Amino acid sequence: MAVSNGFFYHILAFTSCVAFIYLSFRDFKDDFKSHFLDYKPQSKFVEANGTQFVLDGKPFYVNGWNSYWLMDQAVDESTWPRVNTIFRTGTQMGLTVCRTWAFNDGTYNALQISPGRFDERVFQALDRVIAEAGRHGIRLILSLANNLDAYGGKSQYVKWAWEEGIGLSSSNDSFFFDPSIKSYFKSYVKTVLTRRNHMTGVRYKDDPTIFAWELMNEPRCTSDSTGRTLQNWIEEISKYIKSIDRNHLLTVGLEGFYGPTSPPEKLNINPGEWFSMLGADFIRNNKIPTIDFASVHVYPDSWLALADITEKENFVSKWVKSHIEDGDNILKKPVLFTEFGLSSNANGFDHSHRLLFYKSIFDTIYESAKKNGAGSGAFVWQLIVEGMEVFHDSFAFIPESIPSLHSLLKEQSCRLATLRYGSNLVRQIFKNVCE
């Protein structure tokens, strides 16, 4: 009898625990639903017209930021408030677009557990990120894959194909040419683009909150320095995406390195000769008609590790101006600097260096925008919130913790907004930002 009672109490305890977890999760979902009762999706898509982005018939400029971690942090109730906080912070600084990951392949909190198998719990987290962005008036660039291994990356796709015994090669670059892997990726892309957001009822491909899709974060194909393999992949995948979604803008996700088809004067802009042999080819890759705008990254610390601060400043000036000129004169498309940062681990680092670096990029973009040029905006890498020390990669910072950078970001937002709306209207629309 004692054994039976003990068994009964174990069952009762287990049942109570399950009920508590269920009710807690239900409350978590109910809180989200009530949170989004006032959700109103962005009404129109941003478009590209020549060298400019356009919304409601007026130029649209981007002062943006990177927080790649949004989907991951939206999965759990305890970390969800970080998503809300960063969007609120962005809005308070007048920022317009956030770039983040819409992928996590085969790792912790994976969206895609294996080819074609998705974790609905994580998909719902991405739903919430998109809905929360829309609630704050923020648009998103959603990146669909990673060249690097973090969050799975192209290496995870290669591993899946290899384990299934259908992979052509164990090289990570087979991601770009193996038919089976390309089939995996197309299936993934279609699932994401046609996803119906459980919070808003809007399919991703129909949601103007999404500013653009990005094919891959920093694609490289070092096994083919001619650039043909990566070029073929960009052409094929961008055409496939446009066959599903013609509403959204599309970019490659390039770092901006000039490749083998570029003229000598452009190759000399690269931070070193080696950078022309990574399989990427900035001008050629972005000439593709299914690519709507060019992306560029700016990392003088990583690319010019032995250079002093003056050399880095000179490089940044040439790099940014050169790519804007490409947008103006060759591509006839907008150019976004979708990542830029200065590492706090650099020798002799001082916050004043970061301030000068940011200001140099912002000033160049503003001067281009004033002339209706291709320089359409930039995204700082990266912003975090309190309690996210584990995400601190030597580039990350909490805006409020560095008043000079916080003010600079707001100032750039106001300068670009003034070009769009005029000074009088800006003070009304952004009265809490542009005082």
CSV table of C-alpha atoms in Angstrom, one decimal:
chain,number,residue,atom,x,y,z
A,1,MET,CA,0.0,0.0,0.0
A,2,ALA,CA,2.9,2.3,0.9
A,3,VAL,CA,4.4,1.6,-2.5
A,4,SER,CA,1.1,2.4,-4.3
A,5,ASN,CA,0.7,5.7,-2.4
A,6,GLY,CA,4.2,6.7,-3.3
A,7,PHE,CA,3.6,5.9,-6.9
A,8,PHE,CA,0.3,7.9,-6.8
A,9,TYR,CA,2.1,11.0,-5.4
A,10,HIS,CA,4.9,10.7,-8.0
A,11,ILE,CA,2.2,10.7,-10.7
A,12,LEU,CA,0.4,13.6,-9.1
A,13,ALA,CA,3.6,15.6,-8.9
A,14,PHE,CA,4.5,14.8,-12.5
A,15,THR,CA,1.0,15.8,-13.7
A,16,SER,CA,1.1,19.0,-11.7
A,17,CYS,CA,4.5,19.9,-13.2
A,18,VAL,CA,3.2,19.3,-16.8
A,19,ALA,CA,0.1,21.3,-16.1
A,20,PHE,CA,2.2,24.2,-14.7
A,21,ILE,CA,4.5,24.2,-17.8
A,22,TYR,CA,1.5,24.1,-20.1
A,23,LEU,CA,-0.3,26.9,-18.4
A,24,SER,CA,2.9,29.0,-18.2
A,25,PHE,CA,3.5,28.5,-21.9
A,26,ARG,CA,-0.1,29.2,-22.6
A,27,ASP,CA,0.1,32.4,-20.6
A,28,PHE,CA,3.3,33.3,-22.5
A,29,LYS,CA,1.5,32.9,-25.8
A,30,ASP,CA,-1.6,34.7,-24.5
A,31,ASP,CA,0.6,37.6,-23.3
A,32,PHE,CA,2.0,37.9,-26.8
A,33,LYS,CA,-1.4,37.9,-28.4
A,34,SER,CA,-2.7,40.6,-26.2
A,35,HIS,CA,0.6,42.5,-26.7
A,36,PHE,CA,0.0,42.6,-30.5
A,37,LEU,CA,-3.7,43.5,-30.5
A,38,ASP,CA,-2.6,47.0,-31.7
A,39,TYR,CA,-0.4,45.6,-34.4
A,40,LYS,CA,-0.7,47.4,-37.7
A,41,PRO,CA,1.6,46.2,-40.5
A,42,GLN,CA,3.6,48.6,-42.5
A,43,SER,CA,1.3,49.6,-45.3
A,44,LYS,CA,3.7,49.7,-48.3
A,45,PHE,CA,6.8,48.0,-49.5
A,46,VAL,CA,10.0,50.0,-49.9
A,47,GLU,CA,11.1,49.9,-53.6
A,48,ALA,CA,14.3,50.7,-55.5
A,49,ASN,CA,14.1,53.3,-58.2
A,50,GLY,CA,17.5,53.9,-59.9
A,51,THR,CA,20.1,54.7,-57.2
A,52,GLN,CA,17.5,55.4,-54.5
A,53,PHE,CA,15.1,53.6,-52.2
A,54,VAL,CA,11.5,55.0,-52.4
A,55,LEU,CA,8.5,54.8,-50.1
A,56,ASP,CA,5.3,56.8,-50.7
A,57,GLY,CA,6.9,58.6,-53.6
A,58,LYS,CA,9.8,60.0,-51.5
A,59,PRO,CA,13.4,58.9,-51.1
A,60,PHE,CA,13.8,56.4,-48.2
A,61,TYR,CA,17.2,56.5,-46.3
A,62,VAL,CA,18.4,53.9,-43.9
A,63,ASN,CA,20.1,54.5,-40.6
A,64,GLY,CA,20.1,51.0,-39.2
A,65,TRP,CA,21.7,48.5,-37.0
A,66,ASN,CA,22.6,44.8,-36.6
A,67,SER,CA,21.2,42.6,-33.9
A,68,TYR,CA,21.6,39.2,-35.4
A,69,TRP,CA,20.4,37.5,-32.2
A,70,LEU,CA,16.7,38.5,-32.3
A,71,MET,CA,15.1,35.1,-33.3
A,72,ASP,CA,17.3,33.2,-30.8
A,73,GLN,CA,16.3,35.5,-27.9
A,74,ALA,CA,12.6,35.5,-28.9
A,75,VAL,CA,12.3,31.7,-28.3
A,76,ASP,CA,12.4,31.9,-24.5
A,77,GLU,CA,10.1,33.9,-22.2
A,78,SER,CA,13.0,35.0,-20.1
A,79,THR,CA,15.0,36.5,-22.9
A,80,TRP,CA,12.1,37.8,-25.1
A,81,PRO,CA,12.1,41.3,-23.3
A,82,ARG,CA,15.5,41.9,-25.0
A,83,VAL,CA,13.9,42.0,-28.4
A,84,ASN,CA,11.3,44.5,-27.2
A,85,THR,CA,14.0,46.6,-25.6
A,86,ILE,CA,16.3,46.8,-28.7
A,87,PHE,CA,13.4,47.8,-30.9
A,88,ARG,CA,12.3,50.4,-28.5
A,89,THR,CA,15.9,51.7,-28.3
A,90,GLY,CA,16.2,51.8,-32.1
A,91,THR,CA,12.9,53.8,-32.3
A,92,GLN,CA,14.1,56.2,-29.7
A,93,MET,CA,17.2,56.9,-31.9
A,94,GLY,CA,15.2,57.3,-35.1
A,95,LEU,CA,16.7,54.1,-36.6
A,96,THR,CA,14.7,52.7,-39.5
A,97,VAL,CA,15.9,49.2,-40.4
A,98,CYS,CA,17.4,46.3,-38.4
A,99,ARG,CA,19.4,43.5,-40.0
A,100,THR,CA,19.1,40.1,-38.3
A,101,TRP,CA,19.3,36.3,-39.0
A,102,ALA,CA,16.3,34.3,-40.3
A,103,PHE,CA,18.4,31.1,-40.1
A,104,ASN,CA,19.6,28.7,-37.5
A,105,ASP,CA,20.5,25.4,-39.0
A,106,GLY,CA,21.1,22.3,-36.9
A,107,THR,CA,22.4,24.0,-33.8
A,108,TYR,CA,20.9,25.1,-30.4
A,109,ASN,CA,17.4,26.6,-30.9
A,110,ALA,CA,17.6,25.6,-34.6
A,111,LEU,CA,14.9,26.8,-36.9
A,112,GLN,CA,15.8,24.1,-39.4
A,113,ILE,CA,16.5,20.9,-37.5
A,114,SER,CA,17.4,18.9,-40.6
A,115,PRO,CA,16.6,19.5,-44.3
A,116,GLY,CA,13.0,20.4,-44.6
A,117,ARG,CA,12.3,19.8,-40.8
A,118,PHE,CA,11.5,22.9,-38.8
A,119,ASP,CA,11.0,23.7,-35.1
A,120,GLU,CA,7.6,25.4,-34.9
A,121,ARG,CA,8.6,26.9,-31.5
A,122,VAL,CA,11.5,28.7,-33.2
A,123,PHE,CA,9.4,29.7,-36.2
A,124,GLN,CA,6.9,31.3,-33.9
A,125,ALA,CA,9.8,33.2,-32.3
A,126,LEU,CA,10.7,34.6,-35.7
A,127,ASP,CA,7.0,35.5,-36.2
A,128,ARG,CA,7.1,37.5,-33.0
A,129,VAL,CA,10.3,39.3,-34.0
A,130,ILE,CA,8.7,40.4,-37.3
A,131,ALA,CA,5.5,41.5,-35.5
A,132,GLU,CA,7.4,43.4,-32.8
A,133,ALA,CA,9.4,45.2,-35.4
A,134,GLY,CA,6.2,46.2,-37.2
A,135,ARG,CA,4.7,47.4,-33.9
A,136,HIS,CA,7.7,49.7,-33.4
A,137,GLY,CA,7.7,51.0,-37.0
A,138,ILE,CA,11.0,49.2,-37.7
A,139,ARG,CA,11.7,47.3,-40.9
A,140,LEU,CA,13.9,44.2,-41.2
A,141,ILE,CA,16.6,42.8,-43.5
A,142,LEU,CA,16.4,39.1,-43.0
A,143,SER,CA,19.5,37.1,-43.9
A,144,LEU,CA,18.8,33.5,-45.1
A,145,ALA,CA,22.1,31.7,-44.6
A,146,ASN,CA,25.6,32.1,-43.3
A,147,ASN,CA,29.0,31.7,-45.0
A,148,LEU,CA,30.5,31.2,-41.5
A,149,ASP,CA,29.9,28.2,-39.3
A,150,ALA,CA,27.9,30.2,-36.6
A,151,TYR,CA,24.3,29.1,-36.4
A,152,GLY,CA,25.0,26.2,-38.8
A,153,GLY,CA,26.1,28.0,-41.9
A,154,LYS,CA,26.8,26.5,-45.3
A,155,SER,CA,28.9,23.8,-43.6
A,156,GLN,CA,25.8,22.4,-42.0
A,157,TYR,CA,24.1,21.9,-45.3
A,158,VAL,CA,27.2,20.2,-46.6
A,159,LYS,CA,27.3,17.9,-43.5
A,160,TRP,CA,23.6,17.0,-44.0
A,161,ALA,CA,24.2,16.0,-47.7
A,162,TRP,CA,27.4,14.1,-46.8
A,163,GLU,CA,25.6,12.2,-44.0
A,164,GLU,CA,22.8,11.2,-46.4
A,165,GLY,CA,25.4,9.9,-48.8
A,166,ILE,CA,24.4,12.2,-51.6
A,167,GLY,CA,26.9,15.0,-51.3
A,168,LEU,CA,29.3,15.5,-54.2
A,169,SER,CA,32.1,16.9,-51.9
A,170,SER,CA,32.9,17.5,-48.3
A,171,SER,CA,34.1,21.0,-49.2
A,172,ASN,CA,32.0,23.7,-47.6
A,173,ASP,CA,32.0,25.4,-51.0
A,174,SER,CA,29.9,22.6,-52.4
A,175,PHE,CA,27.0,24.5,-51.0
A,176,PHE,CA,27.2,26.6,-54.1
A,177,PHE,CA,27.3,23.9,-56.7
A,178,ASP,CA,26.0,20.6,-55.4
A,179,PRO,CA,22.4,20.1,-56.8
A,180,SER,CA,21.2,18.3,-53.7
A,181,ILE,CA,22.4,21.1,-51.4
A,182,LYS,CA,20.9,23.7,-53.6
A,183,SER,CA,17.6,21.8,-53.4
A,184,TYR,CA,17.8,21.7,-49.6
A,185,PHE,CA,18.4,25.5,-49.6
A,186,LYS,CA,15.6,26.2,-52.0
A,187,SER,CA,13.2,24.2,-49.9
A,188,TYR,CA,14.2,26.2,-46.9
A,189,VAL,CA,13.8,29.5,-48.6
A,190,LYS,CA,10.4,28.6,-49.9
A,191,THR,CA,9.2,27.6,-46.5
A,192,VAL,CA,10.4,30.9,-45.0
A,193,LEU,CA,9.0,33.1,-47.7
A,194,THR,CA,5.6,31.5,-47.7
A,195,ARG,CA,5.3,31.2,-43.9
A,196,ARG,CA,2.1,32.7,-42.4
A,197,ASN,CA,2.9,34.7,-39.3
A,198,HIS,CA,0.9,33.2,-36.5
A,199,MET,CA,0.7,36.6,-34.7
A,200,THR,CA,-0.4,38.7,-37.6
A,201,GLY,CA,-1.8,36.3,-40.2
A,202,VAL,CA,0.4,37.8,-42.9
A,203,ARG,CA,2.7,35.7,-45.0
A,204,TYR,CA,6.3,36.8,-44.9
A,205,LYS,CA,6.4,37.4,-48.6
A,206,ASP,CA,3.4,39.8,-48.2
A,207,ASP,CA,4.7,41.7,-45.2
A,208,PRO,CA,6.1,45.2,-45.8
A,209,THR,CA,7.7,45.1,-42.4
A,210,ILE,CA,10.4,43.0,-44.1
A,211,PHE,CA,12.6,45.6,-46.0
A,212,ALA,CA,14.6,43.0,-47.9
A,213,TRP,CA,15.9,39.4,-48.0
A,214,GLU,CA,19.7,38.8,-48.0
A,215,LEU,CA,20.9,35.6,-49.7
A,216,MET,CA,23.8,35.0,-47.4
A,217,ASN,CA,25.9,36.7,-44.8
A,218,GLU,CA,29.3,37.4,-46.4
A,219,PRO,CA,29.4,34.8,-49.1
A,220,ARG,CA,32.8,33.5,-50.2
A,221,CYS,CA,33.8,30.7,-52.5
A,222,THR,CA,37.6,30.4,-52.1
A,223,SER,CA,37.8,27.2,-54.1
A,224,ASP,CA,37.0,29.1,-57.3
A,225,SER,CA,38.8,32.4,-57.4
A,226,THR,CA,37.5,33.1,-60.9
A,227,GLY,CA,34.2,33.9,-59.2
A,228,ARG,CA,32.1,31.8,-61.7
A,229,THR,CA,30.7,29.4,-59.0
A,230,LEU,CA,29.4,32.1,-56.7
A,231,GLN,CA,28.1,34.1,-59.6
A,232,ASN,CA,26.1,31.2,-60.9
A,233,TRP,CA,24.7,30.5,-57.5
A,234,ILE,CA,23.6,34.1,-57.0
A,235,GLU,CA,21.9,34.2,-60.4
A,236,GLU,CA,20.1,30.9,-59.7
A,237,ILE,CA,19.0,31.5,-56.1
A,238,SER,CA,18.0,35.2,-56.7
A,239,LYS,CA,15.9,34.2,-59.7
A,240,TYR,CA,14.2,31.5,-57.6
A,241,ILE,CA,13.4,33.9,-54.7
A,242,LYS,CA,11.9,36.4,-57.2
A,243,SER,CA,9.7,33.6,-58.6
A,244,ILE,CA,8.1,33.3,-55.2
A,245,ASP,CA,8.3,36.9,-53.9
A,246,ARG,CA,8.3,39.9,-56.2
A,247,ASN,CA,7.3,42.3,-53.4
A,248,HIS,CA,10.5,42.5,-51.5
A,249,LEU,CA,13.9,43.9,-52.3
A,250,LEU,CA,16.8,41.4,-52.5
A,251,THR,CA,20.5,41.8,-51.9
A,252,VAL,CA,23.5,39.3,-51.9
A,253,GLY,CA,25.1,40.0,-48.6
A,254,LEU,CA,28.6,40.7,-49.9
A,255,GLU,CA,31.5,42.3,-48.1
A,256,GLY,CA,32.3,44.4,-51.1
A,257,PHE,CA,35.6,42.9,-52.4
A,258,TYR,CA,36.5,43.6,-56.0
A,259,GLY,CA,37.1,40.4,-58.0
A,260,PRO,CA,38.8,39.2,-61.2
A,261,THR,CA,36.5,41.1,-63.6
A,262,SER,CA,37.1,44.4,-61.9
A,263,PRO,CA,39.5,47.0,-63.4
A,264,PRO,CA,43.0,47.5,-61.8
A,265,GLU,CA,41.9,50.8,-60.2
A,266,LYS,CA,39.2,49.0,-58.3
A,267,LEU,CA,41.3,46.0,-57.3
A,268,ASN,CA,43.7,48.5,-55.7
A,269,ILE,CA,40.9,49.6,-53.4
A,270,ASN,CA,40.8,46.2,-51.8
A,271,PRO,CA,42.5,45.9,-48.4
A,272,GLY,CA,45.0,43.5,-50.0
A,273,GLU,CA,45.7,41.4,-53.1
A,274,TRP,CA,44.4,38.3,-51.3
A,275,PHE,CA,40.9,39.7,-51.1
A,276,SER,CA,40.4,39.6,-54.8
A,277,MET,CA,40.7,35.8,-54.7
A,278,LEU,CA,37.8,34.9,-52.4
A,279,GLY,CA,35.4,34.1,-55.2
A,280,ALA,CA,33.3,37.3,-54.7
A,281,ASP,CA,33.2,40.0,-57.4
A,282,PHE,CA,31.4,43.1,-56.2
A,283,ILE,CA,30.4,44.7,-59.4
A,284,ARG,CA,29.7,41.6,-61.4
A,285,ASN,CA,27.7,40.0,-58.6
A,286,ASN,CA,25.5,43.1,-58.2
A,287,LYS,CA,24.8,43.7,-61.9
A,288,ILE,CA,22.4,40.8,-61.8
A,289,PRO,CA,18.9,42.2,-62.6
A,290,THR,CA,17.3,40.1,-59.8
A,291,ILE,CA,19.5,41.9,-57.2
A,292,ASP,CA,18.0,45.2,-56.2
A,293,PHE,CA,20.7,46.8,-54.2
A,294,ALA,CA,24.4,46.3,-53.2
A,295,SER,CA,25.7,45.5,-49.8
A,296,VAL,CA,29.1,46.4,-48.4
A,297,HIS,CA,30.9,45.7,-45.1
A,298,VAL,CA,33.6,47.8,-43.5
A,299,TYR,CA,36.1,46.3,-41.0
A,300,PRO,CA,39.4,48.0,-41.1
A,301,ASP,CA,40.6,46.3,-37.9
A,302,SER,CA,40.1,42.8,-39.4
A,303,TRP,CA,41.3,43.6,-42.9
A,304,LEU,CA,44.2,45.9,-42.0
A,305,ALA,CA,45.4,44.5,-38.7
A,306,LEU,CA,48.9,46.0,-38.8
A,307,ALA,CA,47.8,49.5,-40.0
A,308,ASP,CA,47.8,52.5,-37.7
A,309,ILE,CA,44.6,54.5,-37.1
A,310,THR,CA,45.5,57.1,-39.9
A,311,GLU,CA,45.9,54.3,-42.5
A,312,LYS,CA,42.6,52.8,-41.5
A,313,GLU,CA,40.8,56.1,-41.7
A,314,ASN,CA,42.2,56.7,-45.2
A,315,PHE,CA,41.2,53.2,-46.3
A,316,VAL,CA,37.7,53.6,-45.0
A,317,SER,CA,37.2,56.9,-46.8
A,318,LYS,CA,38.4,55.4,-50.2
A,319,TRP,CA,36.4,52.1,-49.6
A,320,VAL,CA,33.1,53.8,-48.9
A,321,LYS,CA,33.4,56.4,-51.6
A,322,SER,CA,34.4,53.8,-54.2
A,323,HIS,CA,31.4,51.7,-53.7
A,324,ILE,CA,29.0,54.6,-53.7
A,325,GLU,CA,30.6,55.6,-57.1
A,326,ASP,CA,29.9,52.1,-58.3
A,327,GLY,CA,26.3,52.4,-57.4
A,328,ASP,CA,26.0,55.8,-59.1
A,329,ASN,CA,28.0,55.1,-62.3
A,330,ILE,CA,28.0,51.4,-63.0
A,331,LEU,CA,25.3,49.5,-61.1
A,332,LYS,CA,22.7,52.3,-61.1
A,333,LYS,CA,21.4,50.8,-57.8
A,334,PRO,CA,21.4,51.9,-54.1
A,335,VAL,CA,24.3,50.9,-51.9
A,336,LEU,CA,23.9,50.0,-48.2
A,337,PHE,CA,26.8,49.5,-45.9
A,338,THR,CA,25.1,46.6,-44.0
A,339,GLU,CA,27.9,46.1,-41.5
A,340,PHE,CA,30.6,48.4,-40.1
A,341,GLY,CA,32.4,48.3,-36.9
A,342,LEU,CA,35.6,49.0,-35.0
A,343,SER,CA,36.9,46.4,-32.5
A,344,SER,CA,37.6,47.4,-28.9
A,345,ASN,CA,40.4,44.7,-29.0
A,346,ALA,CA,42.4,46.7,-31.5
A,347,ASN,CA,45.8,48.0,-30.3
A,348,GLY,CA,45.5,51.4,-28.8
A,349,PHE,CA,41.7,51.4,-29.1
A,350,ASP,CA,39.9,54.4,-27.8
A,351,HIS,CA,36.1,55.2,-28.0
A,352,SER,CA,37.1,58.5,-29.8
A,353,HIS,CA,38.4,56.3,-32.7
A,354,ARG,CA,35.1,54.6,-33.0
A,355,LEU,CA,33.3,57.9,-33.0
A,356,LEU,CA,35.5,59.3,-35.8
A,357,PHE,CA,35.1,56.1,-37.8
A,358,TYR,CA,31.3,56.1,-37.5
A,359,LYS,CA,31.1,59.8,-38.3
A,360,SER,CA,33.3,59.4,-41.4
A,361,ILE,CA,30.9,56.8,-42.8
A,362,PHE,CA,27.8,58.8,-41.9
A,363,ASP,CA,29.1,62.0,-43.4
A,364,THR,CA,30.0,60.3,-46.7
A,365,ILE,CA,26.5,58.7,-46.9
A,366,TYR,CA,24.8,62.0,-46.0
A,367,GLU,CA,26.7,63.9,-48.7
A,368,SER,CA,25.7,61.2,-51.3
A,369,ALA,CA,22.1,61.3,-50.2
A,370,LYS,CA,22.0,65.1,-50.4
A,371,LYS,CA,22.8,64.7,-54.1
A,372,ASN,CA,20.3,61.9,-54.7
A,373,GLY,CA,23.2,59.5,-54.9
A,374,ALA,CA,23.5,55.8,-54.3
A,375,GLY,CA,24.8,56.0,-50.7
A,376,SER,CA,21.5,55.1,-49.0
A,377,GLY,CA,22.5,54.1,-45.5
A,378,ALA,CA,24.5,52.1,-43.0
A,379,PHE,CA,24.1,49.5,-40.3
A,380,VAL,CA,26.3,49.6,-37.2
A,381,TRP,CA,27.6,46.2,-36.0
A,382,GLN,CA,26.1,45.6,-33.5
A,383,LEU,CA,23.7,46.8,-30.8
A,384,ILE,CA,22.9,44.8,-27.6
A,385,VAL,CA,21.0,45.4,-24.4
A,386,GLU,CA,21.8,44.9,-20.7
A,387,GLY,CA,22.6,41.3,-19.7
A,388,MET,CA,23.9,40.2,-23.0
A,389,GLU,CA,27.6,40.0,-22.2
A,390,VAL,CA,27.9,36.6,-23.9
A,391,PHE,CA,27.0,38.3,-27.2
A,392,HIS,CA,29.8,40.9,-26.8
A,393,ASP,CA,32.1,40.3,-29.7
A,394,SER,CA,34.3,43.4,-29.2
A,395,PHE,CA,32.2,45.4,-31.6
A,396,ALA,CA,28.9,45.3,-29.7
A,397,PHE,CA,27.8,48.1,-27.4
A,398,ILE,CA,24.7,49.3,-25.5
A,399,PRO,CA,23.9,52.6,-27.1
A,400,GLU,CA,22.9,54.4,-23.8
A,401,SER,CA,26.2,53.4,-22.2
A,402,ILE,CA,28.2,55.5,-24.7
A,403,PRO,CA,26.5,58.9,-24.9
A,404,SER,CA,28.7,60.2,-27.7
A,405,LEU,CA,27.8,57.3,-30.0
A,406,HIS,CA,24.1,57.4,-28.9
A,407,SER,CA,24.0,61.1,-29.9
A,408,LEU,CA,25.8,60.5,-33.2
A,409,LEU,CA,23.3,57.8,-34.2
A,410,LYS,CA,20.4,60.1,-33.4
A,411,GLU,CA,22.0,62.9,-35.4
A,412,GLN,CA,22.4,60.8,-38.5
A,413,SER,CA,18.8,59.6,-38.2
A,414,CYS,CA,17.6,63.2,-38.1
A,415,ARG,CA,19.9,64.4,-41.0
A,416,LEU,CA,18.5,61.6,-43.3
A,417,ALA,CA,14.9,62.1,-42.1
A,418,THR,CA,15.2,65.8,-42.9
A,419,LEU,CA,16.2,64.9,-46.5
A,420,ARG,CA,13.1,62.8,-46.8
A,421,TYR,CA,10.5,65.0,-45.0
A,422,GLY,CA,12.0,68.5,-44.7
A,423,SER,CA,13.0,70.2,-41.4
A,424,ASN,CA,9.6,71.3,-40.3
A,425,LEU,CA,7.9,68.0,-40.8
A,426,VAL,CA,10.8,66.1,-39.2
A,427,ARG,CA,10.4,68.0,-35.9
A,428,GLN,CA,6.7,66.9,-35.9
A,429,ILE,CA,7.3,63.3,-36.8
A,430,PHE,CA,10.4,62.7,-34.8
A,431,LYS,CA,9.8,65.3,-32.0
A,432,ASN,CA,11.3,63.0,-29.4
A,433,VAL,CA,14.4,62.3,-31.5
A,434,CYS,CA,15.1,65.5,-33.5
A,435,GLU,CA,14.7,68.2,-31.0
